[in-house]
């Protein structure tokens, strides 16, 4: 099998498994990773979230609109800045984010089942290098 096939297949499988576990939450694709990002970056701008989550600007607006409608986030303008919104998790969003985080950890453990800690760290180091190689030069 080729790297590109395995990468795309594993992403599809991982996404399907994640959304299956989260089906009772009514989260849609893209929303779990936004919650995960906001875990450590609550108050980030839409632009920052889009860049960090590799979501197009037009798509992030739709993702955030859905999250706002569900009461998971709220957008605020800070310091009189009328050009950009900052995104904050609501209490409901924080509770759901905790569940999403636990599910990500569980999926990661299942993913690396039967693989030694040393091999896991080695893989993550190499995969991080691949990730850095894939980021377009600016």
PDB file of C-alpha atoms in Angstrom:
ATOM      1  CA  UNK A   1       0.000   0.000   0.000  1.00  0.00           C
ATOM      2  CA  UNK A   2       1.101   3.532  -0.634  1.00  0.00           C
ATOM      3  CA  UNK A   3       1.527   6.265   1.949  1.00  0.00           C
ATOM      4  CA  UNK A   4      -1.147   8.492   0.380  1.00  0.00           C
ATOM      5  CA  UNK A   5      -3.694   5.681   0.360  1.00  0.00           C
ATOM      6  CA  UNK A   6      -3.027   4.741   3.987  1.00  0.00           C
ATOM      7  CA  UNK A   7      -3.138   8.381   5.066  1.00  0.00           C
ATOM      8  CA  UNK A   8      -6.478   9.049   3.362  1.00  0.00           C
ATOM      9  CA  UNK A   9      -7.980   5.719   4.439  1.00  0.00           C
ATOM     10  CA  UNK A  10      -6.922   6.160   8.060  1.00  0.00           C
ATOM     11  CA  UNK A  11      -8.280   9.712   8.126  1.00  0.00           C
ATOM     12  CA  UNK A  12     -11.643   8.504   6.792  1.00  0.00           C
ATOM     13  CA  UNK A  13     -11.779   5.621   9.287  1.00  0.00           C
ATOM     14  CA  UNK A  14     -10.757   7.843  12.188  1.00  0.00           C
ATOM     15  CA  UNK A  15     -13.330  10.499  11.243  1.00  0.00           C
ATOM     16  CA  UNK A  16     -16.083   7.890  10.895  1.00  0.00           C
ATOM     17  CA  UNK A  17     -15.290   6.315  14.256  1.00  0.00           C
ATOM     18  CA  UNK A  18     -15.136   9.703  15.969  1.00  0.00           C
ATOM     19  CA  UNK A  19     -18.458  10.853  14.557  1.00  0.00           C
ATOM     20  CA  UNK A  20     -20.097   7.519  15.385  1.00  0.00           C
ATOM     21  CA  UNK A  21     -19.153   7.894  19.050  1.00  0.00           C
ATOM     22  CA  UNK A  22     -20.326  11.513  19.023  1.00  0.00           C
ATOM     23  CA  UNK A  23     -23.590  10.951  17.116  1.00  0.00           C
ATOM     24  CA  UNK A  24     -25.746  11.774  20.167  1.00  0.00           C
ATOM     25  CA  UNK A  25     -24.104  15.216  20.435  1.00  0.00           C
ATOM     26  CA  UNK A  26     -25.264  16.416  17.007  1.00  0.00           C
ATOM     27  CA  UNK A  27     -21.744  17.693  16.309  1.00  0.00           C
ATOM     28  CA  UNK A  28     -20.909  17.852  12.631  1.00  0.00           C
ATOM     29  CA  UNK A  29     -17.612  17.253  10.859  1.00  0.00           C
ATOM     30  CA  UNK A  30     -15.094  19.929  11.826  1.00  0.00           C
ATOM     31  CA  UNK A  31     -16.763  20.857  15.098  1.00  0.00           C
ATOM     32  CA  UNK A  32     -14.882  18.345  17.323  1.00  0.00           C
ATOM     33  CA  UNK A  33     -11.496  19.649  16.180  1.00  0.00           C
ATOM     34  CA  UNK A  34     -12.613  23.242  16.750  1.00  0.00           C
ATOM     35  CA  UNK A  35     -13.634  22.347  20.311  1.00  0.00           C
ATOM     36  CA  UNK A  36     -10.298  20.571  20.740  1.00  0.00           C
ATOM     37  CA  UNK A  37      -8.435  23.666  19.519  1.00  0.00           C
ATOM     38  CA  UNK A  38     -10.443  25.983  21.770  1.00  0.00           C
ATOM     39  CA  UNK A  39      -9.462  23.795  24.729  1.00  0.00           C
ATOM     40  CA  UNK A  40      -6.069  25.498  24.751  1.00  0.00           C
ATOM     41  CA  UNK A  41      -6.945  28.617  22.727  1.00  0.00           C
ATOM     42  CA  UNK A  42     -10.280  29.851  24.076  1.00  0.00           C
ATOM     43  CA  UNK A  43     -10.819  33.364  22.741  1.00  0.00           C
ATOM     44  CA  UNK A  44      -8.985  32.751  19.467  1.00  0.00           C
ATOM     45  CA  UNK A  45     -10.090  34.612  16.365  1.00  0.00           C
ATOM     46  CA  UNK A  46     -11.959  32.858  13.570  1.00  0.00           C
ATOM     47  CA  UNK A  47      -8.893  33.298  11.364  1.00  0.00           C
ATOM     48  CA  UNK A  48      -6.632  31.612  13.954  1.00  0.00           C
ATOM     49  CA  UNK A  49      -9.062  28.715  14.354  1.00  0.00           C
ATOM     50  CA  UNK A  50      -9.341  28.237  10.585  1.00  0.00           C
ATOM     51  CA  UNK A  51      -5.554  28.192  10.175  1.00  0.00           C
ATOM     52  CA  UNK A  52      -4.915  25.843  13.113  1.00  0.00           C
ATOM     53  CA  UNK A  53      -7.659  23.417  12.075  1.00  0.00           C
ATOM     54  CA  UNK A  54      -6.851  23.590   8.333  1.00  0.00           C
ATOM     55  CA  UNK A  55     -10.370  24.764   7.519  1.00  0.00           C
ATOM     56  CA  UNK A  56     -11.100  27.241   4.716  1.00  0.00           C
ATOM     57  CA  UNK A  57     -12.334  30.684   5.806  1.00  0.00           C
ATOM     58  CA  UNK A  58     -15.776  30.188   4.237  1.00  0.00           C
ATOM     59  CA  UNK A  59     -16.134  26.779   5.865  1.00  0.00           C
ATOM     60  CA  UNK A  60     -15.085  27.950   9.346  1.00  0.00           C
ATOM     61  CA  UNK A  61     -17.891  30.505   9.287  1.00  0.00           C
ATOM     62  CA  UNK A  62     -20.412  27.726   8.639  1.00  0.00           C
ATOM     63  CA  UNK A  63     -18.855  25.452  11.289  1.00  0.00           C
ATOM     64  CA  UNK A  64     -18.902  28.232  13.889  1.00  0.00           C
ATOM     65  CA  UNK A  65     -22.454  29.276  12.977  1.00  0.00           C
ATOM     66  CA  UNK A  66     -23.604  25.726  13.684  1.00  0.00           C
ATOM     67  CA  UNK A  67     -21.730  25.637  16.973  1.00  0.00           C
ATOM     68  CA  UNK A  68     -23.159  28.997  18.005  1.00  0.00           C
ATOM     69  CA  UNK A  69     -26.702  27.822  17.160  1.00  0.00           C
ATOM     70  CA  UNK A  70     -26.151  24.806  19.451  1.00  0.00           C
ATOM     71  CA  UNK A  71     -24.983  27.076  22.274  1.00  0.00           C
ATOM     72  CA  UNK A  72     -21.425  25.679  22.282  1.00  0.00           C
ATOM     73  CA  UNK A  73     -19.601  28.923  21.523  1.00  0.00           C
ATOM     74  CA  UNK A  74     -20.112  32.636  21.529  1.00  0.00           C
ATOM     75  CA  UNK A  75     -18.357  35.218  19.385  1.00  0.00           C
ATOM     76  CA  UNK A  76     -17.317  38.538  20.874  1.00  0.00           C
ATOM     77  CA  UNK A  77     -15.496  41.614  19.664  1.00  0.00           C
ATOM     78  CA  UNK A  78     -12.701  42.592  22.014  1.00  0.00           C
ATOM     79  CA  UNK A  79     -11.112  45.964  22.713  1.00  0.00           C
ATOM     80  CA  UNK A  80     -13.386  47.755  20.282  1.00  0.00           C
ATOM     81  CA  UNK A  81     -11.957  45.801  17.337  1.00  0.00           C
ATOM     82  CA  UNK A  82     -14.837  45.744  14.871  1.00  0.00           C
ATOM     83  CA  UNK A  83     -13.019  43.667  12.270  1.00  0.00           C
ATOM     84  CA  UNK A  84     -12.590  40.320  14.019  1.00  0.00           C
ATOM     85  CA  UNK A  85     -14.544  38.143  16.373  1.00  0.00           C
ATOM     86  CA  UNK A  86     -13.005  36.117  19.167  1.00  0.00           C
ATOM     87  CA  UNK A  87     -14.550  32.736  19.832  1.00  0.00           C
ATOM     88  CA  UNK A  88     -15.200  31.488  23.359  1.00  0.00           C
ATOM     89  CA  UNK A  89     -16.654  28.204  24.525  1.00  0.00           C
ATOM     90  CA  UNK A  90     -19.810  28.421  26.587  1.00  0.00           C
ATOM     91  CA  UNK A  91     -20.247  26.227  29.665  1.00  0.00           C
ATOM     92  CA  UNK A  92     -22.126  23.754  27.452  1.00  0.00           C
ATOM     93  CA  UNK A  93     -19.250  23.849  24.958  1.00  0.00           C
ATOM     94  CA  UNK A  94     -16.682  23.255  27.705  1.00  0.00           C
ATOM     95  CA  UNK A  95     -18.566  20.189  28.951  1.00  0.00           C
ATOM     96  CA  UNK A  96     -18.828  18.784  25.446  1.00  0.00           C
ATOM     97  CA  UNK A  97     -15.164  19.585  24.797  1.00  0.00           C
ATOM     98  CA  UNK A  98     -14.216  17.469  27.830  1.00  0.00           C
ATOM     99  CA  UNK A  99     -16.111  14.543  26.332  1.00  0.00           C
ATOM    100  CA  UNK A 100     -14.536  15.112  22.903  1.00  0.00           C
ATOM    101  CA  UNK A 101     -11.086  15.221  24.523  1.00  0.00           C
ATOM    102  CA  UNK A 102     -11.704  11.914  26.324  1.00  0.00           C
ATOM    103  CA  UNK A 103     -12.869  10.325  23.063  1.00  0.00           C
ATOM    104  CA  UNK A 104      -9.777  11.597  21.217  1.00  0.00           C
ATOM    105  CA  UNK A 105      -7.581  10.067  23.940  1.00  0.00           C
ATOM    106  CA  UNK A 106      -9.456   6.752  23.752  1.00  0.00           C
ATOM    107  CA  UNK A 107      -9.201   6.626  19.956  1.00  0.00           C
ATOM    108  CA  UNK A 108      -5.498   7.396  20.178  1.00  0.00           C
ATOM    109  CA  UNK A 109      -4.985   4.568  22.669  1.00  0.00           C
ATOM    110  CA  UNK A 110      -6.882   2.176  20.381  1.00  0.00           C
ATOM    111  CA  UNK A 111      -4.852   3.390  17.414  1.00  0.00           C
ATOM    112  CA  UNK A 112      -1.557   2.560  19.127  1.00  0.00           C
ATOM    113  CA  UNK A 113      -2.702  -0.681  20.779  1.00  0.00           C
ATOM    114  CA  UNK A 114       0.059  -3.273  20.727  1.00  0.00           C
ATOM    115  CA  UNK A 115       2.716  -0.705  19.819  1.00  0.00           C
ATOM    116  CA  UNK A 116       5.436   0.039  22.346  1.00  0.00           C
ATOM    117  CA  UNK A 117       5.815   3.512  23.809  1.00  0.00           C
ATOM    118  CA  UNK A 118       9.197   3.786  22.089  1.00  0.00           C
ATOM    119  CA  UNK A 119       7.747   2.952  18.658  1.00  0.00           C
ATOM    120  CA  UNK A 120       4.804   5.275  19.292  1.00  0.00           C
ATOM    121  CA  UNK A 121       7.133   8.190  20.086  1.00  0.00           C
ATOM    122  CA  UNK A 122       9.288   7.359  17.061  1.00  0.00           C
ATOM    123  CA  UNK A 123       6.214   7.296  14.809  1.00  0.00           C
ATOM    124  CA  UNK A 124       4.904  10.600  16.178  1.00  0.00           C
ATOM    125  CA  UNK A 125       8.296  12.211  15.646  1.00  0.00           C
ATOM    126  CA  UNK A 126       8.399  11.040  12.022  1.00  0.00           C
ATOM    127  CA  UNK A 127       4.770  11.931  11.391  1.00  0.00           C
ATOM    128  CA  UNK A 128       5.383  15.402  12.821  1.00  0.00           C
ATOM    129  CA  UNK A 129       8.283  15.799  10.396  1.00  0.00           C
ATOM    130  CA  UNK A 130       6.004  14.740   7.525  1.00  0.00           C
ATOM    131  CA  UNK A 131       3.439  17.278   8.733  1.00  0.00           C
ATOM    132  CA  UNK A 132       6.029  20.061   8.766  1.00  0.00           C
ATOM    133  CA  UNK A 133       7.168  19.044   5.252  1.00  0.00           C
ATOM    134  CA  UNK A 134       3.587  19.331   4.011  1.00  0.00           C
ATOM    135  CA  UNK A 135       2.985  22.854   5.329  1.00  0.00           C
ATOM    136  CA  UNK A 136       3.326  25.259   2.399  1.00  0.00           C
ATOM    137  CA  UNK A 137       6.198  27.717   2.554  1.00  0.00           C
ATOM    138  CA  UNK A 138       5.050  31.268   3.000  1.00  0.00           C
TER     139      UNK A 138
END
